[in-house]
PDB file of C-alpha atoms in Angstrom:
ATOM      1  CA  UNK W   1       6.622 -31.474  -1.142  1.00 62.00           C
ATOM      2  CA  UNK W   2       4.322 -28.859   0.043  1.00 69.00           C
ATOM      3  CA  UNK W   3       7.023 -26.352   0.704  1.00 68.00           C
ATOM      4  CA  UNK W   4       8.403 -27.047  -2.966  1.00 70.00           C
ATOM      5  CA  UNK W   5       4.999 -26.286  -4.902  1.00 65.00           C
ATOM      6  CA  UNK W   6       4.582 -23.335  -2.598  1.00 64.00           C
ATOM      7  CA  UNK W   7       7.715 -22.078  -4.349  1.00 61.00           C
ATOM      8  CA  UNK W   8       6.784 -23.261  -7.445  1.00 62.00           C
ATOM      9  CA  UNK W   9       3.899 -21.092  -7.350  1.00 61.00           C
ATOM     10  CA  UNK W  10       5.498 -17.960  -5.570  1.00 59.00           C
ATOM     11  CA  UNK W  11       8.649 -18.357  -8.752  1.00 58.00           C
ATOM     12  CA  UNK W  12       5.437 -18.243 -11.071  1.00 56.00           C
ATOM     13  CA  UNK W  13       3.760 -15.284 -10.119  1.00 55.00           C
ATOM     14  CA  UNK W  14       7.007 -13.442  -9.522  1.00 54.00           C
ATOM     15  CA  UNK W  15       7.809 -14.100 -13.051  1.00 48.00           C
ATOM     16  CA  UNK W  16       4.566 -12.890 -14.371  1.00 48.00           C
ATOM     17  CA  UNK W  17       3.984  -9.885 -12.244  1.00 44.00           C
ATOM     18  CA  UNK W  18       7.656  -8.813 -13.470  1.00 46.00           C
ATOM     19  CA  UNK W  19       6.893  -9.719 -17.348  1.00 44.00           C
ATOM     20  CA  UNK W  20       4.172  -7.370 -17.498  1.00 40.00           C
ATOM     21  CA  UNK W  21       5.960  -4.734 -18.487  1.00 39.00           C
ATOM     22  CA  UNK W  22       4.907  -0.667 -17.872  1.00 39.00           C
ATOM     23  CA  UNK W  23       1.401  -0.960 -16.731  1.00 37.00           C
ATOM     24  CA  UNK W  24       0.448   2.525 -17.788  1.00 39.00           C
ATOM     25  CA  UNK W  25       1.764   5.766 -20.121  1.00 35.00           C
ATOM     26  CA  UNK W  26       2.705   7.923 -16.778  1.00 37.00           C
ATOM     27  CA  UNK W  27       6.532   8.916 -16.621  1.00 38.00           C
ATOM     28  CA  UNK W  28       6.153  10.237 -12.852  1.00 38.00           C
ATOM     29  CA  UNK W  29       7.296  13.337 -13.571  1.00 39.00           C
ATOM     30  CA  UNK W  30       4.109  14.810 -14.467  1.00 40.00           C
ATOM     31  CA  UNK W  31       3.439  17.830 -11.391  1.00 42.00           C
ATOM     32  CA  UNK W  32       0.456  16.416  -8.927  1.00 41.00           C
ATOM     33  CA  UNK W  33      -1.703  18.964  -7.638  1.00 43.00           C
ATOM     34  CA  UNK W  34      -1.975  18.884  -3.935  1.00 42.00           C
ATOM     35  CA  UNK W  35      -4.036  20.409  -1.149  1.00 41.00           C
ATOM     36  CA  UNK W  36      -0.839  21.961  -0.132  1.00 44.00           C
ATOM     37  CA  UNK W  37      -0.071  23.809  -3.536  1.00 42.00           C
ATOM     38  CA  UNK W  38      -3.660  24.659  -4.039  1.00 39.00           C
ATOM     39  CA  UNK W  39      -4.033  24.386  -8.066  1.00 41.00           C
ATOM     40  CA  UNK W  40      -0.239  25.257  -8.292  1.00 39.00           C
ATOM     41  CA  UNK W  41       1.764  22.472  -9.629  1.00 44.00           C
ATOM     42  CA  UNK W  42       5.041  21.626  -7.776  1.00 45.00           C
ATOM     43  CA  UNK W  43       7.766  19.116  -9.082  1.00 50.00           C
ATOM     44  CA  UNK W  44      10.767  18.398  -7.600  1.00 52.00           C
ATOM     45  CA  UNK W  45      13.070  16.191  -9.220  1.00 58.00           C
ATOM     46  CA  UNK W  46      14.746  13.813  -7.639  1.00 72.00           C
ATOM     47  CA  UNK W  47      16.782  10.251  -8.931  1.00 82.00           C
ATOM     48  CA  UNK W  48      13.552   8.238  -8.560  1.00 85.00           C
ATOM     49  CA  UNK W  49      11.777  10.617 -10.775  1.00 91.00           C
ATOM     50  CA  UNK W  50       8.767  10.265  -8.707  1.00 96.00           C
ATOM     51  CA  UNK W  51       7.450  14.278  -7.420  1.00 95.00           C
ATOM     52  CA  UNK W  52       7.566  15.498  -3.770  1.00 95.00           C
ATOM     53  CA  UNK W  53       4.211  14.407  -3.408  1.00 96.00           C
ATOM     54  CA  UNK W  54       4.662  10.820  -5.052  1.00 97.00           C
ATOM     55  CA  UNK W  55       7.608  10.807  -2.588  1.00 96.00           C
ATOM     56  CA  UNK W  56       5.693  11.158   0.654  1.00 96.00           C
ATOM     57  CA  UNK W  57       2.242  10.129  -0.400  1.00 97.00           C
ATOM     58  CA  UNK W  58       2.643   7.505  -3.304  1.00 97.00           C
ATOM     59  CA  UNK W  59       2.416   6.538  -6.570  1.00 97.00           C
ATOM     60  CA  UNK W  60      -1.375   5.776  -7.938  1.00 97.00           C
ATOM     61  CA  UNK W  61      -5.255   7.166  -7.907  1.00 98.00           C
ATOM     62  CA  UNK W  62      -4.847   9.525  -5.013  1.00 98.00           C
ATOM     63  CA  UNK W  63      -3.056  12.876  -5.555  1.00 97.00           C
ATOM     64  CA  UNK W  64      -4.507  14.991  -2.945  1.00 97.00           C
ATOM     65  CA  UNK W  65      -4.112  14.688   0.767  1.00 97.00           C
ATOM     66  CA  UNK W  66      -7.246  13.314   2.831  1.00 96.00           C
ATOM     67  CA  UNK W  67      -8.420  14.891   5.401  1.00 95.00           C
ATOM     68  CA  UNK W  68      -9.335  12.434   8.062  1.00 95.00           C
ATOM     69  CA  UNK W  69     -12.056  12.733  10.764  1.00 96.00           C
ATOM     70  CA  UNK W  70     -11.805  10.396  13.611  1.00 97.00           C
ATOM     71  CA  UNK W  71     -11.423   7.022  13.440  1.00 97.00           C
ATOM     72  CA  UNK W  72     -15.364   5.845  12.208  1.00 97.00           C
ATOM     73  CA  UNK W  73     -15.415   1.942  14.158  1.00 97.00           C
ATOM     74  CA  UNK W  74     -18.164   1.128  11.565  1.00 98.00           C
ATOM     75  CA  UNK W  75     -15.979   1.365   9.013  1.00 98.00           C
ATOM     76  CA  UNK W  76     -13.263  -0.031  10.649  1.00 98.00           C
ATOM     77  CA  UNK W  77     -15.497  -3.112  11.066  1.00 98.00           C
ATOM     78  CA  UNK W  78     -16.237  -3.149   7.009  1.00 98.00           C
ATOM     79  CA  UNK W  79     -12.277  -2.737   6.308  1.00 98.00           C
ATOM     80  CA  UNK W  80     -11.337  -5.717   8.602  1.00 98.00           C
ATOM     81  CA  UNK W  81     -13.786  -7.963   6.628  1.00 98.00           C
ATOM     82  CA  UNK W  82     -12.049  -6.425   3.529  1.00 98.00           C
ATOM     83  CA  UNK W  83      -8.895  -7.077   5.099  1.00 98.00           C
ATOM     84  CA  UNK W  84      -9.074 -10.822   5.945  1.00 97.00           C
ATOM     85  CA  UNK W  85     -10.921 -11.245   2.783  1.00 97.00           C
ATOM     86  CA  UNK W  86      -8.603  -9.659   0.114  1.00 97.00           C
ATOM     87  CA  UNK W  87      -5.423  -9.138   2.523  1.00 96.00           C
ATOM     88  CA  UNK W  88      -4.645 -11.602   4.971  1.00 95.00           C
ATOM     89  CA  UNK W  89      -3.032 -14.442   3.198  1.00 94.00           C
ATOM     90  CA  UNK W  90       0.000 -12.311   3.175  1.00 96.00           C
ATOM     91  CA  UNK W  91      -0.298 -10.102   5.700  1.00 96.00           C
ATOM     92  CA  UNK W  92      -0.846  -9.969   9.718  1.00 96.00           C
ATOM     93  CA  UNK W  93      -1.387  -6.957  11.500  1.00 96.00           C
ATOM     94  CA  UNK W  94       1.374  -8.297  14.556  1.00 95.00           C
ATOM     95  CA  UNK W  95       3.654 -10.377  12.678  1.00 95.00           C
ATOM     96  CA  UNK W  96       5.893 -10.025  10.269  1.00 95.00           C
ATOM     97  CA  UNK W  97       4.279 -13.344   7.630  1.00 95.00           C
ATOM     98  CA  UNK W  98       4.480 -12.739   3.586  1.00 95.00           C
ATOM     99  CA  UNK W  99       4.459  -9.244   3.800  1.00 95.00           C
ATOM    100  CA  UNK W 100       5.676  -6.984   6.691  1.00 95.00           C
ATOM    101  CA  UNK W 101       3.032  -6.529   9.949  1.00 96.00           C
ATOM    102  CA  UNK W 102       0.701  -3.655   9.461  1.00 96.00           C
ATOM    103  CA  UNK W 103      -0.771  -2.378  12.608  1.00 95.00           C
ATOM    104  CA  UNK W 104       1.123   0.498  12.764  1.00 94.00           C
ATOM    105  CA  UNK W 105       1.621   0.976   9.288  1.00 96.00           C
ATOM    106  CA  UNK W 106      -0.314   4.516   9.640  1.00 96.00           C
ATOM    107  CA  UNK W 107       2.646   5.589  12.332  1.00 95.00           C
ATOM    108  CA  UNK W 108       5.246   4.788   9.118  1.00 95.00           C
ATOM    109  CA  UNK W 109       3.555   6.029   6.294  1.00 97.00           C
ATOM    110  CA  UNK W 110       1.432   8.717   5.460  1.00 98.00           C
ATOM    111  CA  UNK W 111      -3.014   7.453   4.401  1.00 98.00           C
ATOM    112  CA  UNK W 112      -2.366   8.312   0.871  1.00 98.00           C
ATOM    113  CA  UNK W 113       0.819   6.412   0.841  1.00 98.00           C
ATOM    114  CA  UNK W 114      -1.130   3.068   2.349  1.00 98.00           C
ATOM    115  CA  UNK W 115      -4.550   3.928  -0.075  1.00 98.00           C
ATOM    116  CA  UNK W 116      -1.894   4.223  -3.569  1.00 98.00           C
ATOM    117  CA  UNK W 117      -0.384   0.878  -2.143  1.00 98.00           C
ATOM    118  CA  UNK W 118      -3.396  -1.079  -2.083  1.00 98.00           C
ATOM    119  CA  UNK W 119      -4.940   0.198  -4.865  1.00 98.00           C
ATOM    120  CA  UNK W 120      -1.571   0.304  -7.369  1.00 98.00           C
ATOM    121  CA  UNK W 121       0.902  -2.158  -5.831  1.00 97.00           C
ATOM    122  CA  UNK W 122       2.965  -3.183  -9.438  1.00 97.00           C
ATOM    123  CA  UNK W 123       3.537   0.708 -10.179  1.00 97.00           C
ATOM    124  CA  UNK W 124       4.017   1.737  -6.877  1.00 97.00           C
ATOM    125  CA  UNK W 125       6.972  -1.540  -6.871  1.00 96.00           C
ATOM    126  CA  UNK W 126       8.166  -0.127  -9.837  1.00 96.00           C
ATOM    127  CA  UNK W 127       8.389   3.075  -9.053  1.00 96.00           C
ATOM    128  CA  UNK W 128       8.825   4.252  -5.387  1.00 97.00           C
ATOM    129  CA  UNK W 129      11.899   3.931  -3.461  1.00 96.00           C
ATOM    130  CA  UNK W 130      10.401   2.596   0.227  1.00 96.00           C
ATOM    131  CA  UNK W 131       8.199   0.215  -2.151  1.00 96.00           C
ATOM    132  CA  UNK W 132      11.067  -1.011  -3.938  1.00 96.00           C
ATOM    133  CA  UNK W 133      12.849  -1.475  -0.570  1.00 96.00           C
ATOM    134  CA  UNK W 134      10.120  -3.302   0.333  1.00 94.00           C
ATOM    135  CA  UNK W 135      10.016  -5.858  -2.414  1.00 96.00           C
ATOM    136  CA  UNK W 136      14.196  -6.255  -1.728  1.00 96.00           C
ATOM    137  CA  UNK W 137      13.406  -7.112   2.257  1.00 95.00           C
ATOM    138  CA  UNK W 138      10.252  -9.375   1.499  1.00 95.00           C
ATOM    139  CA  UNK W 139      11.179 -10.905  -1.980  1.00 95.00           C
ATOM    140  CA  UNK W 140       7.398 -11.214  -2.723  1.00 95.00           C
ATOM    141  CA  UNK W 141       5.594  -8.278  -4.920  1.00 96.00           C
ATOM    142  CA  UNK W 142       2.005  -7.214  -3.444  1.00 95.00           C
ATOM    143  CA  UNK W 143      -0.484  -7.607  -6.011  1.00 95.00           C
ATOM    144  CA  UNK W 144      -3.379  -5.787  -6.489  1.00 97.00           C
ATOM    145  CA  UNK W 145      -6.611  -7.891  -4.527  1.00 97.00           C
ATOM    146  CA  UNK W 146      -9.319  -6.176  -6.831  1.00 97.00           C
ATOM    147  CA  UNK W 147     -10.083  -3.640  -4.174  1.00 98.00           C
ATOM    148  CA  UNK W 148     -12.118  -0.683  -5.000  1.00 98.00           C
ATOM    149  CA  UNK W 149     -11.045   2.331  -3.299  1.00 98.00           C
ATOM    150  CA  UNK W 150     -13.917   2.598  -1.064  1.00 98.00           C
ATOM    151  CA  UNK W 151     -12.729  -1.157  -0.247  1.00 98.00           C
ATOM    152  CA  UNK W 152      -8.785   0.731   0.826  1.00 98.00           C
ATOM    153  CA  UNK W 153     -10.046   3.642   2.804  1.00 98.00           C
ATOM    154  CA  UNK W 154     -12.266   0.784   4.691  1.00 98.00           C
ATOM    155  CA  UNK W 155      -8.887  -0.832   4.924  1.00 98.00           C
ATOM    156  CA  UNK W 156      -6.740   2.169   5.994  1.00 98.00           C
ATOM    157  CA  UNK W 157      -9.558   2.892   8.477  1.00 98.00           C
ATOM    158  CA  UNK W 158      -9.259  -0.571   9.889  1.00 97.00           C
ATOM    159  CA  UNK W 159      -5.406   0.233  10.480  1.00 97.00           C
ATOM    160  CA  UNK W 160      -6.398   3.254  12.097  1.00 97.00           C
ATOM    161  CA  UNK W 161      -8.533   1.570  14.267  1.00 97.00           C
ATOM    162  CA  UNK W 162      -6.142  -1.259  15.585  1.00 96.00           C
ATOM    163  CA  UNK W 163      -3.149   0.866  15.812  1.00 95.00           C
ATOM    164  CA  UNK W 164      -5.412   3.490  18.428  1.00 92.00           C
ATOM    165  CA  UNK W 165      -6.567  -0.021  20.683  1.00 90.00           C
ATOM    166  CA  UNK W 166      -3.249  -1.287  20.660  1.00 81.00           C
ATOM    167  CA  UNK W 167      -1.850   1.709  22.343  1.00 72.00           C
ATOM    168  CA  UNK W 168      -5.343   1.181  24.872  1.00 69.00           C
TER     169      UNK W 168
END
């Protein structure tokens, strides 16, 4: 009984998430400036339609690349609070649960990439190719937990942070 309304609910959300149609007027083919390019704007197309930058960094808020001090454990602290607040009913950072394991989530994909996921999960689904893939392997769309982006760098910092003390 409690696996069936589980279902139920998980068929329901599914549905709505996917009903909502184009969440905003980008195509994705508009040129992002990077640190990289330095004011220049670089687009390369490709059959996603997403930009070299969308490609490796992800589709959303950020369009530069951060550049990261080392890892602050204060912060840290704040985005594991964030994390089992707004996170951890689908995710575990050791085990694969409703959405894949993410302790070493910063070894696979690049801070902007994790930071654009959290912060626009129903474009980047729609959108990017590795999210896409992600949604095929899982069968559950991340939805977006109301985090502020101060909330996500907390949150990438906290990955940061476990992924250097598991390798201790």
């Amino acid at each position: 009984m409690k696996t069936k309304i589980m279902l139920m609910v998980l068929l329901v959300t599914s549905v709505m998430l996917w009903s909502c149609g184009e969440a905003s007027g980008e195509n994705g083919k508009e040129p992002v400036k990077t640190a990289a390019n330095t004011g220049s704007n670089v687009v390369k197309s490709n059959p996603s339609g997403l930009n070299t930058f969308q490609l490796e960094h992800g589709v959303g808020p950020i369009t530069a690349e951060f550049k990261l001090a080392a890892v602050n454990a204060t912060l840290a602290k704040t985005g594991e609070k964030v994390f089992e607040t707004k996170c951890f009913s689908c995710h575990r950072l050791d085990d694969r649960y409703v959405g894949p394991p993410l302790r070493e989530v910063t070894k696979r994909r690049k801070p902007e990439y994790i930071v654009n996921m959290i912060l626009n999960p129903d474009e980047m689904i729609k959108k990017h190719p590795d999210a896409k893939k992600l949604l095929a392997e899982f069968m559950t769309p991340m939805t977006f937990q109301n985090v502020t982006k101060d909330e996500a760098m907390a949150i990438l910092e906290y990955f940061r942070y476990s992924a250097e003390q598991k390798k201790k």
